[in-house]
Coordinates of C-alpha atoms (C1' of nucleotides) in Angstrom, one line a residue:
Chain A
M1 CA -2.4 17.0 -31.0
K2 CA -2.5 18.5 -27.5
V3 CA -0.4 21.5 -28.5
E4 CA -2.4 22.0 -31.7
I5 CA -5.7 22.0 -29.8
A6 CA -4.2 24.4 -27.2
T7 CA -3.0 26.8 -29.8
Q8 CA -6.4 27.0 -31.5
L9 CA -8.2 27.3 -28.2
A10 CA -5.9 29.9 -26.9
S11 CA -6.5 32.1 -29.9
L12 CA -10.3 31.9 -29.3
I13 CA -10.2 32.7 -25.6
E14 CA -8.3 35.0 -23.4
M15 CA -5.8 32.4 -22.2
S16 CA -2.1 31.5 -22.8
I17 CA -1.3 28.3 -24.5
D18 CA 0.4 27.0 -21.4
D19 CA -2.7 27.5 -19.3
V20 CA -4.9 25.7 -21.8
V21 CA -2.5 22.8 -22.0
K22 CA -2.8 22.5 -18.2
L23 CA -6.6 22.2 -18.4
I24 CA -6.7 19.7 -21.2
E25 CA -7.1 16.2 -19.8
V26 CA -7.3 12.6 -20.9
P27 CA -10.9 11.4 -20.3
K28 CA -11.3 8.3 -18.1
N29 CA -14.0 7.0 -20.3
T30 CA -12.6 6.0 -23.7
E31 CA -15.9 6.9 -25.4
H32 CA -15.1 10.5 -24.7
G33 CA -12.2 10.4 -27.1
E34 CA -8.5 11.0 -26.6
L35 CA -8.4 14.4 -25.1
A36 CA -11.0 16.8 -23.5
F37 CA -11.3 20.4 -22.5
P38 CA -13.6 21.3 -19.6
C39 CA -15.3 24.7 -20.0
F40 CA -16.2 25.4 -16.4
V41 CA -13.5 28.1 -15.9
L42 CA -14.6 29.9 -19.0
S43 CA -18.2 30.2 -17.8
K44 CA -17.0 32.4 -15.0
I45 CA -15.1 34.7 -17.3
L46 CA -17.5 34.8 -20.2
K47 CA -20.6 34.7 -17.9
K48 CA -22.2 32.0 -20.0
N49 CA -23.4 28.5 -19.6
P50 CA -20.4 26.1 -20.0
V51 CA -22.5 23.8 -22.2
Q52 CA -23.1 26.7 -24.6
I53 CA -19.4 27.7 -24.6
A54 CA -18.4 24.1 -25.4
K55 CA -20.8 24.2 -28.4
D56 CA -19.6 27.5 -29.7
L57 CA -15.9 26.8 -29.3
S58 CA -16.2 23.3 -30.8
D59 CA -17.6 24.8 -34.0
K60 CA -14.6 27.0 -34.4
I61 CA -11.9 24.4 -34.1
S62 CA -10.9 22.2 -37.0
A63 CA -8.1 20.0 -38.0
N64 CA -7.6 16.9 -40.0
N65 CA -6.0 14.6 -37.4
F66 CA -8.9 14.9 -34.9
I67 CA -12.5 15.9 -34.6
T68 CA -14.2 17.9 -31.9
V69 CA -17.4 16.9 -30.2
P70 CA -19.1 19.1 -27.6
V71 CA -20.6 16.9 -24.8
G72 CA -22.2 18.9 -22.1
P73 CA -19.7 21.3 -20.6
Y74 CA -16.8 19.4 -22.2
I75 CA -15.3 19.6 -25.7
N76 CA -14.1 16.2 -26.5
F77 CA -11.4 15.6 -29.1
K78 CA -11.3 12.3 -31.0
A79 CA -8.2 11.4 -32.8
N80 CA -8.2 10.4 -36.4
R81 CA -7.7 6.7 -35.8
Q82 CA -6.0 6.1 -39.2
V83 CA -3.4 8.7 -38.5
L84 CA -2.7 7.6 -34.9
V85 CA -2.6 3.9 -35.7
K86 CA -0.2 4.5 -38.6
D87 CA 2.1 6.6 -36.4
V88 CA 2.3 4.0 -33.7
I89 CA 2.8 1.0 -36.0
S90 CA 5.4 2.7 -38.1
E91 CA 7.4 3.5 -35.0
F92 CA 6.9 0.0 -33.8
L93 CA 8.1 -1.6 -37.0
A94 CA 11.0 0.8 -37.4
D95 CA 12.8 -1.0 -34.5
T96 CA 10.7 -3.8 -32.9
D97 CA 13.2 -4.7 -30.2
K98 CA 13.7 -1.1 -29.1
F99 CA 10.0 -0.3 -28.9
G100 CA 9.2 0.9 -25.4
S101 CA 12.9 1.8 -24.7
S102 CA 14.2 5.3 -24.7
D103 CA 17.4 7.3 -24.5
F104 CA 15.9 9.6 -21.9
G105 CA 18.7 8.8 -19.4
Q106 CA 21.5 8.9 -21.9
G107 CA 24.8 10.0 -20.3
K108 CA 23.3 9.8 -16.8
T109 CA 24.4 7.4 -14.1
I110 CA 22.3 6.0 -11.3
V111 CA 23.3 3.7 -8.6
V112 CA 20.9 1.3 -6.9
D113 CA 21.7 -0.1 -3.5
F114 CA 19.5 -3.1 -3.0
S115 CA 19.1 -6.6 -1.6
S116 CA 22.1 -6.2 0.8
P117 CA 21.7 -9.2 3.0
N118 CA 23.9 -10.1 6.0
I119 CA 26.3 -12.9 5.3
A120 CA 26.5 -16.1 7.4
K121 CA 22.7 -16.3 7.3
P122 CA 20.5 -17.8 4.6
L123 CA 18.3 -15.5 2.4
A124 CA 15.0 -15.2 4.1
F125 CA 11.7 -14.7 2.3
H126 CA 11.5 -11.1 3.2
H127 CA 14.8 -10.4 1.3
I128 CA 12.7 -10.8 -1.9
R129 CA 11.3 -7.3 -1.4
S130 CA 14.5 -5.2 -1.6
T131 CA 16.0 -7.7 -4.1
M132 CA 13.2 -7.6 -6.7
I133 CA 12.2 -3.9 -6.2
G134 CA 15.8 -3.0 -6.7
N135 CA 16.3 -5.3 -9.6
S136 CA 13.3 -3.7 -11.3
L137 CA 14.6 -0.2 -10.7
V138 CA 17.9 -1.3 -12.3
K139 CA 16.1 -2.9 -15.3
M140 CA 13.7 0.0 -15.9
H141 CA 16.4 2.6 -15.8
R142 CA 18.6 0.6 -18.1
N143 CA 15.6 0.5 -20.5
A144 CA 15.4 4.2 -20.3
G145 CA 19.0 4.6 -21.4
Y146 CA 20.6 5.3 -18.0
N147 CA 24.0 3.9 -17.1
V148 CA 23.0 1.8 -14.0
V149 CA 25.2 0.4 -11.2
G150 CA 23.5 -2.2 -9.1
I151 CA 25.2 -2.6 -5.7
N152 CA 24.7 -5.4 -3.2
H153 CA 25.9 -3.7 -0.1
L154 CA 26.6 -6.9 1.8
G155 CA 26.4 -6.9 5.6
D156 CA 29.8 -8.5 6.0
W157 CA 31.1 -6.9 9.1
G158 CA 30.1 -6.6 12.7
T159 CA 30.5 -8.1 16.1
Q160 CA 28.5 -11.2 15.1
F161 CA 31.7 -12.4 13.3
G162 CA 33.3 -12.7 16.7
Y163 CA 31.1 -15.6 17.4
I164 CA 31.9 -17.4 14.2
I165 CA 35.6 -16.8 14.5
A166 CA 35.5 -18.0 18.1
A167 CA 33.9 -21.2 17.0
F168 CA 36.6 -22.1 14.6
K169 CA 39.7 -20.4 16.1
D170 CA 41.3 -23.7 16.9
C171 CA 41.0 -25.1 13.4
D172 CA 44.0 -25.1 11.1
E173 CA 44.1 -23.6 7.7
E174 CA 43.0 -26.7 5.9
Q175 CA 40.1 -27.3 8.1
I176 CA 38.9 -23.7 7.6
N177 CA 39.2 -24.2 3.8
N178 CA 36.9 -27.3 4.1
L179 CA 34.2 -25.6 6.0
N180 CA 30.7 -25.4 4.5
L181 CA 28.0 -22.8 5.1
K182 CA 25.8 -25.1 7.1
E183 CA 28.6 -25.7 9.6
I184 CA 29.2 -22.0 9.9
I185 CA 25.5 -21.1 10.4
D186 CA 25.1 -23.9 13.0
A187 CA 28.2 -22.7 14.8
Y188 CA 26.9 -19.2 14.9
V189 CA 23.6 -20.2 16.3
G190 CA 25.3 -22.5 18.8
M191 CA 27.6 -19.8 20.0
N192 CA 24.8 -17.3 20.4
K193 CA 22.9 -19.8 22.5
A194 CA 26.0 -20.5 24.6
A195 CA 26.6 -16.8 25.1
K196 CA 23.3 -16.5 26.8
E197 CA 24.2 -19.0 29.4
D198 CA 27.9 -18.2 29.8
S199 CA 29.1 -14.6 29.6
S200 CA 32.7 -15.7 29.0
V201 CA 31.6 -16.8 25.5
E202 CA 30.6 -13.2 24.8
D203 CA 34.0 -11.9 26.0
M204 CA 35.7 -14.4 23.8
A205 CA 33.6 -13.4 20.7
R206 CA 34.4 -9.8 21.4
S207 CA 38.2 -10.5 21.5
C208 CA 37.9 -12.5 18.3
F209 CA 36.2 -9.6 16.6
L210 CA 39.1 -7.4 17.7
D211 CA 41.4 -10.0 16.1
L212 CA 39.5 -9.6 12.9
E213 CA 39.6 -5.8 13.0
S214 CA 43.4 -5.8 13.7
G215 CA 43.9 -8.1 10.7
H216 CA 44.8 -11.2 12.5
N217 CA 45.6 -13.9 9.9
K218 CA 43.4 -16.7 11.0
A219 CA 40.4 -14.4 11.9
R220 CA 40.7 -12.9 8.5
L221 CA 40.8 -16.3 6.9
I222 CA 37.7 -17.5 8.6
W223 CA 35.9 -14.3 7.7
Q224 CA 36.9 -14.6 4.1
K225 CA 35.8 -18.2 3.9
C226 CA 32.5 -17.3 5.4
R227 CA 32.0 -14.4 3.0
D228 CA 32.9 -16.5 0.0
L229 CA 30.6 -19.3 1.0
S230 CA 27.7 -17.0 1.7
L231 CA 28.1 -15.1 -1.6
A232 CA 28.1 -18.4 -3.5
E233 CA 25.0 -19.4 -1.8
F234 CA 23.3 -16.1 -2.5
E235 CA 24.4 -16.2 -6.1
R236 CA 22.5 -19.5 -6.6
V237 CA 19.3 -17.9 -5.5
Y238 CA 20.0 -14.7 -7.4
R239 CA 20.4 -16.7 -10.5
R240 CA 17.0 -18.3 -10.0
L241 CA 15.5 -14.9 -9.6
G242 CA 17.4 -13.5 -12.6
V243 CA 19.2 -10.9 -10.5
S244 CA 22.8 -9.7 -10.8
F245 CA 24.9 -7.0 -9.4
D246 CA 27.7 -4.8 -10.7
S247 CA 29.3 -4.6 -7.2
N248 CA 29.3 -6.8 -4.2
I249 CA 31.3 -4.4 -2.1
G250 CA 30.0 -4.7 1.4
E251 CA 30.4 -2.9 4.8
A252 CA 33.9 -4.5 5.5
F253 CA 35.4 -2.6 2.5
F254 CA 34.7 0.7 4.2
E255 CA 36.1 -0.1 7.7
D256 CA 39.5 1.5 7.0
K257 CA 37.8 4.5 5.4
L258 CA 35.7 5.5 8.4
E259 CA 38.4 7.6 10.2
N260 CA 38.9 9.7 7.1
L261 CA 35.2 10.2 6.7
I262 CA 34.8 11.3 10.3
K263 CA 37.6 13.8 9.8
Q264 CA 35.9 15.1 6.8
V265 CA 32.6 15.6 8.7
E266 CA 34.5 17.3 11.5
N267 CA 36.3 19.6 9.1
A268 CA 33.0 20.7 7.9
G269 CA 32.4 22.0 11.4
I270 CA 29.1 20.4 11.9
T271 CA 29.9 17.8 14.6
N272 CA 29.3 17.9 18.4
I273 CA 30.1 15.7 21.3
S274 CA 27.0 14.7 23.2
D275 CA 27.0 12.2 26.1
G276 CA 30.4 11.1 24.9
A277 CA 29.2 10.4 21.4
L278 CA 30.2 12.2 18.2
I279 CA 27.0 13.5 16.6
V280 CA 25.7 15.8 13.9
D281 CA 22.9 17.9 15.2
L282 CA 20.0 18.1 12.7
E283 CA 17.5 20.3 14.5
D284 CA 17.8 22.9 11.6
Y285 CA 16.6 20.1 9.3
G286 CA 13.6 19.5 11.4
I287 CA 15.0 16.2 12.7
T288 CA 15.0 16.0 16.5
T289 CA 17.3 13.1 16.8
P290 CA 20.9 13.7 15.8
C291 CA 22.9 11.5 13.5
L292 CA 25.5 9.4 15.4
L293 CA 28.9 9.0 13.9
R294 CA 30.7 7.4 16.8
K295 CA 29.4 5.8 20.0
S296 CA 30.7 6.9 23.4
D297 CA 32.9 3.8 23.4
G298 CA 34.5 4.9 20.1
A299 CA 32.8 2.4 17.8
T300 CA 31.3 3.6 14.5
L301 CA 27.7 3.0 13.4
Y302 CA 25.4 2.3 10.4
A303 CA 25.3 6.0 9.4
T304 CA 29.1 6.3 9.5
R305 CA 29.4 3.4 7.0
D306 CA 26.6 4.7 4.8
L307 CA 28.3 8.1 4.6
A308 CA 31.6 6.6 3.7
A309 CA 30.0 4.4 1.1
A310 CA 28.0 7.3 -0.4
C311 CA 31.2 9.4 -0.8
Y312 CA 33.1 6.4 -2.2
R313 CA 30.3 5.8 -4.7
Y314 CA 30.2 9.4 -5.8
E315 CA 33.9 9.4 -6.4
T316 CA 33.8 6.1 -8.3
Y317 CA 30.6 6.5 -10.3
K318 CA 29.8 10.3 -10.3
F319 CA 26.2 9.3 -10.1
D320 CA 23.3 11.6 -11.0
K321 CA 21.0 9.8 -8.7
A322 CA 21.3 7.2 -6.0
F323 CA 18.5 4.9 -4.8
Y324 CA 18.5 3.0 -1.5
V325 CA 15.9 0.2 -1.5
T326 CA 15.2 -0.7 2.1
D327 CA 12.1 -1.1 4.3
S328 CA 10.2 1.9 5.5
G329 CA 11.3 1.4 9.1
Q330 CA 14.7 2.9 8.1
S331 CA 13.2 6.2 6.8
L332 CA 14.6 8.2 9.7
H333 CA 18.1 6.8 9.2
F334 CA 18.1 7.9 5.5
K335 CA 16.6 11.3 6.3
Q336 CA 19.5 11.8 8.8
F337 CA 22.2 10.5 6.6
F338 CA 21.1 12.5 3.6
S339 CA 20.8 15.6 5.7
V340 CA 24.4 15.2 7.0
L341 CA 25.6 15.0 3.4
D342 CA 23.6 18.2 2.7
K343 CA 25.1 19.9 5.7
M344 CA 28.5 19.0 4.5
Q345 CA 27.5 20.8 1.3
L346 CA 28.4 17.8 -0.9
P347 CA 27.2 18.3 -4.5
F348 CA 25.4 15.0 -4.6
A349 CA 23.4 15.4 -1.4
K350 CA 20.3 16.4 -3.3
N351 CA 20.4 13.4 -5.5
M352 CA 19.9 10.8 -2.8
Y353 CA 16.7 8.9 -2.7
H354 CA 15.3 6.4 -0.3
A355 CA 12.9 4.0 -1.9
P356 CA 11.1 2.6 1.1
F357 CA 8.8 -0.4 1.1
G358 CA 6.3 -2.1 3.4
V359 CA 7.0 -5.3 5.2
L360 CA 6.2 -8.8 4.0
L361 CA 3.5 -10.5 5.9
V362 CA 2.8 -14.2 5.7
W363 CA -0.6 -15.6 6.4
D364 CA -0.6 -17.9 9.4
E365 CA -3.3 -20.5 9.1
T366 CA -3.3 -21.5 12.7
T367 CA -3.6 -18.1 14.3
K368 CA -5.6 -16.7 11.3
E369 CA -3.6 -13.5 11.0
W370 CA -0.8 -11.9 9.1
T371 CA 2.6 -12.4 10.6
K372 CA 6.1 -11.0 9.9
G373 CA 7.6 -13.8 7.9
R374 CA 8.0 -16.3 10.7
T375 CA 6.3 -19.6 11.2
R376 CA 4.4 -20.6 14.4
S377 CA 7.6 -22.0 15.9
G378 CA 9.4 -18.7 15.2
Q379 CA 11.5 -20.0 12.3
I380 CA 12.2 -17.6 9.5
V381 CA 10.7 -18.6 6.1
L382 CA 13.5 -19.3 3.7
L383 CA 13.3 -17.6 0.3
E384 CA 14.3 -20.8 -1.5
D385 CA 11.6 -22.8 0.2
I386 CA 9.0 -20.4 -1.2
L387 CA 10.5 -20.6 -4.7
D388 CA 10.6 -24.4 -4.5
E389 CA 7.0 -24.6 -3.4
A390 CA 5.8 -22.2 -6.0
T391 CA 7.7 -24.1 -8.7
K392 CA 6.2 -27.4 -7.5
R393 CA 2.7 -25.9 -7.6
A394 CA 3.3 -24.6 -11.1
M395 CA 4.5 -28.0 -12.2
D396 CA 1.3 -29.7 -10.9
I397 CA -0.8 -27.3 -13.0
I398 CA 1.4 -27.9 -16.1
Q399 CA 1.0 -31.7 -15.7
D400 CA -2.7 -31.1 -15.5
K401 CA -3.2 -28.6 -18.4
R402 CA -0.2 -29.0 -20.7
P403 CA 1.1 -32.6 -20.3
D404 CA 2.8 -32.4 -23.7
L405 CA 4.7 -29.1 -23.1
A406 CA 8.4 -29.2 -23.8
N407 CA 10.9 -28.1 -21.0
K408 CA 8.3 -28.6 -18.4
S409 CA 10.6 -28.2 -15.4
Q410 CA 12.1 -25.0 -16.9
V411 CA 8.7 -23.5 -17.6
A412 CA 7.5 -24.5 -14.1
E413 CA 10.4 -22.6 -12.6
Q414 CA 9.7 -19.5 -14.7
I415 CA 6.0 -19.6 -13.8
G416 CA 6.4 -20.4 -10.1
I417 CA 9.0 -17.7 -9.5
G418 CA 7.2 -15.3 -11.8
A419 CA 4.1 -15.7 -9.7
V420 CA 6.0 -14.9 -6.5
V421 CA 7.9 -12.0 -7.9
F422 CA 4.9 -10.4 -9.6
N423 CA 2.9 -10.7 -6.4
D424 CA 5.7 -8.8 -4.7
L425 CA 5.8 -6.0 -7.3
K426 CA 2.2 -5.4 -8.2
H427 CA 1.4 -2.9 -5.5
R428 CA 2.9 0.4 -4.5
R429 CA 6.2 -0.2 -2.6
I430 CA 4.9 1.3 0.6
K431 CA 2.1 -1.2 1.0
D432 CA 2.8 -4.2 3.1
V433 CA 2.8 -7.3 1.0
K434 CA 0.4 -9.9 2.3
F435 CA 1.7 -13.2 1.0
S436 CA -0.4 -16.3 0.8
F437 CA 0.2 -19.1 -1.6
E438 CA -3.4 -19.1 -2.5
D439 CA -3.1 -15.5 -3.9
A440 CA 0.5 -15.6 -5.1
I441 CA 0.4 -18.9 -6.9
N442 CA -3.2 -18.4 -8.0
F443 CA -2.7 -18.3 -11.7
E444 CA -5.9 -16.5 -12.4
G445 CA -6.7 -12.8 -12.4
E446 CA -4.0 -10.2 -11.7
T447 CA -1.0 -12.5 -11.5
G448 CA 2.3 -13.1 -13.0
P449 CA 1.2 -16.3 -14.7
Y450 CA -1.8 -14.5 -16.2
L451 CA 0.6 -12.1 -17.9
Q452 CA 3.0 -14.8 -19.0
Y453 CA 0.1 -16.7 -20.4
S454 CA -1.1 -13.7 -22.3
A455 CA 2.3 -13.1 -23.7
A456 CA 2.8 -16.7 -24.7
R457 CA -0.7 -16.8 -26.3
A458 CA 0.0 -13.7 -28.3
A459 CA 3.4 -15.0 -29.4
S460 CA 1.8 -18.3 -30.4
V461 CA -0.5 -16.6 -32.8
V462 CA 2.4 -14.7 -34.4
R463 CA 4.4 -18.0 -34.6
K464 CA 1.5 -19.7 -36.4
Y465 CA 1.2 -16.8 -38.8
G466 CA 4.7 -17.5 -39.8
K467 CA 5.1 -14.7 -42.3
E468 CA 7.0 -11.5 -42.3
I469 CA 5.1 -8.7 -40.7
K470 CA 4.9 -5.6 -42.8
L471 CA 3.4 -2.1 -42.6
P472 CA -0.2 -2.6 -43.9
E473 CA -1.4 -0.7 -46.9
N474 CA -4.4 0.5 -45.0
F475 CA -5.4 0.4 -41.3
N476 CA -9.1 -0.2 -41.7
A477 CA -9.0 -3.4 -39.7
L478 CA -7.1 -1.8 -36.9
I479 CA -9.4 1.1 -36.0
S480 CA -12.2 -0.8 -34.5
D481 CA -12.8 0.1 -30.8
S482 CA -11.1 -3.0 -29.4
S483 CA -8.0 -3.0 -31.6
F484 CA -7.6 0.8 -31.4
E485 CA -7.7 0.6 -27.6
I486 CA -4.9 -2.0 -27.7
I487 CA -2.8 0.1 -30.0
K488 CA -3.3 3.1 -27.9
K489 CA -2.4 1.2 -24.7
V490 CA 0.8 -0.2 -26.3
S491 CA 1.8 3.3 -27.4
T492 CA 1.9 4.5 -23.8
L493 CA 4.6 2.1 -22.8
P494 CA 7.4 4.7 -23.2
E495 CA 5.7 7.2 -21.0
V496 CA 4.7 4.5 -18.5
S497 CA 8.2 3.3 -18.0
L498 CA 9.5 6.9 -17.6
R499 CA 6.9 7.5 -14.9
A500 CA 7.9 4.3 -13.2
C501 CA 11.5 5.5 -13.2
S502 CA 10.8 8.9 -11.9
E503 CA 8.7 7.5 -9.1
G504 CA 10.8 4.5 -8.6
E505 CA 7.7 2.4 -8.7
P506 CA 7.6 -1.0 -10.4
Y507 CA 3.8 -1.4 -9.9
I508 CA 3.3 1.3 -12.6
I509 CA 4.7 -1.2 -15.1
A510 CA 2.8 -4.1 -13.5
N511 CA -0.4 -2.2 -14.0
F512 CA 0.4 -1.4 -17.6
C513 CA 0.9 -5.1 -18.3
L514 CA -2.3 -6.1 -16.6
E515 CA -4.3 -3.6 -18.5
L516 CA -2.8 -4.5 -21.8
A517 CA -3.2 -8.2 -21.2
A518 CA -6.9 -7.7 -20.3
L519 CA -7.5 -5.7 -23.5
F520 CA -5.8 -8.3 -25.6
N521 CA -7.5 -11.4 -24.0
S522 CA -10.8 -9.7 -24.6
F523 CA -9.9 -9.0 -28.2
Y524 CA -8.7 -12.5 -28.6
A525 CA -12.0 -13.9 -27.5
K526 CA -13.9 -11.8 -30.0
V527 CA -11.7 -11.8 -33.1
H528 CA -10.2 -14.9 -34.7
I529 CA -7.0 -13.4 -36.1
L530 CA -5.5 -16.1 -38.3
D531 CA -8.8 -16.8 -40.2
N532 CA -9.5 -13.1 -40.8
V533 CA -9.4 -11.6 -44.3
D534 CA -7.4 -8.8 -42.7
V535 CA -4.9 -11.1 -41.0
D536 CA -1.9 -9.3 -42.5
S537 CA -2.8 -6.2 -40.6
L538 CA -4.5 -7.8 -37.6
I539 CA -1.4 -9.8 -36.9
L540 CA 0.2 -6.6 -35.6
I541 CA -2.1 -6.8 -32.5
P542 CA -0.6 -10.0 -31.1
E543 CA 2.8 -9.0 -32.3
M544 CA 2.8 -5.6 -30.5
V545 CA 1.2 -7.1 -27.4
S546 CA 3.7 -9.9 -27.1
K547 CA 6.6 -7.5 -27.5
A548 CA 5.1 -4.9 -25.1
L549 CA 4.3 -7.5 -22.4
S550 CA 7.8 -9.1 -22.8
K551 CA 9.4 -5.7 -22.3
G552 CA 7.2 -4.9 -19.3
L553 CA 7.7 -8.2 -17.6
S554 CA 11.5 -8.0 -18.2
M555 CA 11.5 -4.7 -16.5
L556 CA 9.9 -6.4 -13.5
G557 CA 12.3 -9.2 -13.6
V558 CA 9.6 -11.7 -14.5
A559 CA 10.7 -14.4 -17.0
V560 CA 8.6 -14.8 -20.2
P561 CA 8.2 -18.5 -21.3
E562 CA 7.7 -18.9 -25.1
Q563 CA 5.1 -21.4 -24.5
M564 CA 3.1 -22.5 -21.5
Chain B
rG1 C1' 4.7 13.1 23.8
rC2 C1' 6.9 14.0 18.8
rC3 C1' 7.8 12.2 13.7
rC4 C1' 6.6 9.0 9.4
rU5 C1' 3.2 5.8 6.7
rG6 C1' -1.5 3.7 5.8
rA7 C1' -7.2 3.8 5.8
rU8 C1' -11.5 3.3 -1.1
rA9 C1' -16.5 -3.3 -2.3
rG10 C1' -16.6 -9.2 2.2
rC11 C1' -10.8 -9.8 0.9
rU12 C1' -6.3 -7.7 -1.9
rC13 C1' -5.6 -3.2 -4.4
rA14 C1' -5.8 0.9 -8.8
rG15 C1' -7.6 5.9 -9.2
rC16 C1' -1.2 10.4 -12.7
rU17 C1' -1.1 17.0 -12.4
rG18 C1' -8.6 18.4 -8.4
rG19 C1' -13.2 17.3 -13.5
rA20 C1' -18.1 13.6 -16.7
rU21 C1' -21.5 7.4 -14.0
rA22 C1' -15.4 5.9 -8.2
rG23 C1' -12.5 1.0 -11.4
rA24 C1' -9.8 -4.1 -11.4
rG25 C1' -8.8 -8.9 -9.4
rC26 C1' -10.2 -12.6 -5.7
rA27 C1' -14.6 -14.7 -3.5
rC28 C1' -19.9 -15.6 -4.7
rC29 C1' -24.0 -16.4 -8.6
rG30 C1' -25.0 -17.3 -14.0
rG31 C1' -23.2 -18.0 -19.0
rA32 C1' -19.4 -19.0 -23.4
rU33 C1' -15.0 -24.0 -25.9
rU34 C1' -16.6 -28.5 -33.5
rU35 C1' -12.7 -22.2 -34.2
rC36 C1' -5.4 -19.0 -33.4
rU37 C1' -3.5 -21.7 -25.8
rA38 C1' -10.6 -21.8 -21.4
rA39 C1' -4.0 -20.3 -16.9
rU40 C1' -9.1 -17.2 -21.1
rC41 C1' -13.6 -14.4 -22.1
rC42 C1' -18.9 -12.3 -21.1
rG43 C1' -22.7 -10.9 -17.5
rG44 C1' -24.5 -10.2 -12.3
rU45 C1' -24.3 -9.2 -6.8
rG46 C1' -21.3 -5.9 -3.8
rG47 C1' -19.2 1.4 -2.1
rU48 C1' -21.5 6.9 3.7
rC49 C1' -13.9 6.6 -0.6
rG50 C1' -12.0 6.2 8.3
rC51 C1' -14.8 10.7 10.8
rA52 C1' -15.8 16.2 10.9
rG53 C1' -15.1 20.8 9.0
rG54 C1' -12.8 24.1 5.0
rU55 C1' -11.1 25.8 -0.1
rU56 C1' -13.4 25.4 -5.2
rC57 C1' -18.0 26.1 -10.5
rA58 C1' -16.1 20.9 -9.2
rA59 C1' -12.9 17.0 -3.8
rG60 C1' -11.5 9.8 -3.2
rU61 C1' -7.7 13.6 -4.8
rC62 C1' -5.9 20.0 -1.9
rC63 C1' -6.0 22.3 3.6
rU64 C1' -7.1 21.8 9.1
rG65 C1' -8.6 18.9 13.2
rC66 C1' -9.8 14.1 15.0
rU67 C1' -10.1 8.4 15.1
rC68 C1' -8.0 3.7 14.2
rA69 C1' -3.7 0.6 12.5
rG70 C1' 1.6 -0.1 11.7
rG71 C1' 6.5 1.7 12.1
rG72 C1' 10.3 5.0 14.1
rU73 C1' 11.9 8.0 18.1
rA74 C1' 20.9 8.9 19.5
rC75 C1' 24.9 5.0 21.1
rC76 C1' 21.3 -2.1 16.5
rA77 C1' 21.3 -2.6 11.2

RNA sequence: GCCCUGAUAGCUCAGCUGGAUAGAGCACCGGAUUUCUAAUCCGGUGGUCGCAGGUUCAAGUCCUGCUCAGGGUACCA
């Protein structure tokens, strides 16, 4: 429709089709039709009133799939609703499950580095950000046809393991095998405390970490046990969140590859020694602080490991794009690390993307301000505690509103977690997330449960209809303002999800779901579908809405209960 | 000091490539249920788009300067 309009317009005025296409816009107000052309630019060229120009041009354009209406200085184009509705529904019915998916990314691979917690610590509430944003990036790209590799780059190496190993170095093999995670975490905390009072503890930890690095048997055993236990613990939470990874290769894996990496950078001739440290100067990239590859004491750093991991991933997956989902405080690190790759003239350097996000703030009722995920006593807020509380609150509401519902506890889990997850994804990544149970577990308005409810409600109508849904013989019942708006909105899902992919922004999908749900609920209040004479065609509304919402929510990693 | 990010209704946020009257939700006020799920819907109150210039027929959107807030600024990750 756009191209057709542009072609006709271009032949009437002194402009190329491309230029006309650029000027054509989608009006904000739906009453203005599907597309519009502003005539302001022309008034300068033609030296005529834009209102007059709009009238003149509008008379000269004609087609059967839209009508033209001059409104002031604009020419508005209103689609032939019958034609548009038929197109959308035919496409929808051709493959209901695939609607909203695409093969845009066919043959392309992207890797997403996300979640990446440190082991030997529980998952804290703030981990939900990287985990769910990354999970959503994975899901939306898969939906767009990409081959996606989700990587949990575990923090499973570092001097902190010295403390843990020191705590258990006198245990025998059997005792080590019987350790549980709580004992390890307690020991770690205890050793840290002890080190503050007694510097010899720190020395011991350092020597234990050296044992680990040199491959000492028992140190290795303790480390492995700690890793296994932590991962099992993480997996339990990930399962609740519906998150999975294709690789759990962490930092430790790259330890023996760092020397090679450093050689590779040195061979590129871009390294310097500065104050005893091995650096890559990045002044020519407009970055005033250099990237450190090796400290003056010989130890490697974060950037060294990330460089090694990036090279390894490229060799392994030959990715076309790599996302790193971390908080925005690490922006400089990624700028440096990507610039080093570029300076090394590696082919994938231009395909590296940092997807930064704002911090998670928790409302502190006693101080009346937003705090960084710690309680008054300085304790971190555990992710599982939040999920449990959310589930409990969901259950209370179910008991109150749907006492007869089947699988209550399962639905409560889906709703409670859905609320927390959606709350995390509904705004642009860069915004700080301000978390309060009152907002997040509020089930009204722009929330996860509102969307789950809308989807369940739509699905319920379809279930009660109970017959096969076929392409209607005519579309008269579907071209009223309210149903036409819904069909138009549903039809934008493919472009919406592609935009979400290219910007790496889950909130774009979240917004789509909210807008669609609002349109549907409004329609639902006005039109009684099952009693309508046109039920056989109207049933397509809840059918399309429930499918589109399910697809959208699944891209966000929010579960969709069949009934609630 | 330098760099990055943010600033839109009382609160939390949308506003895509500059276009028509700046939109939602929450909160507040008032309505709707013998009818497919009221976790819903309808209406109302509420705005100097941080400030000041500039570009343009047209600026919340682009440019410059400033203010405030947060973060980062080589041997942590």
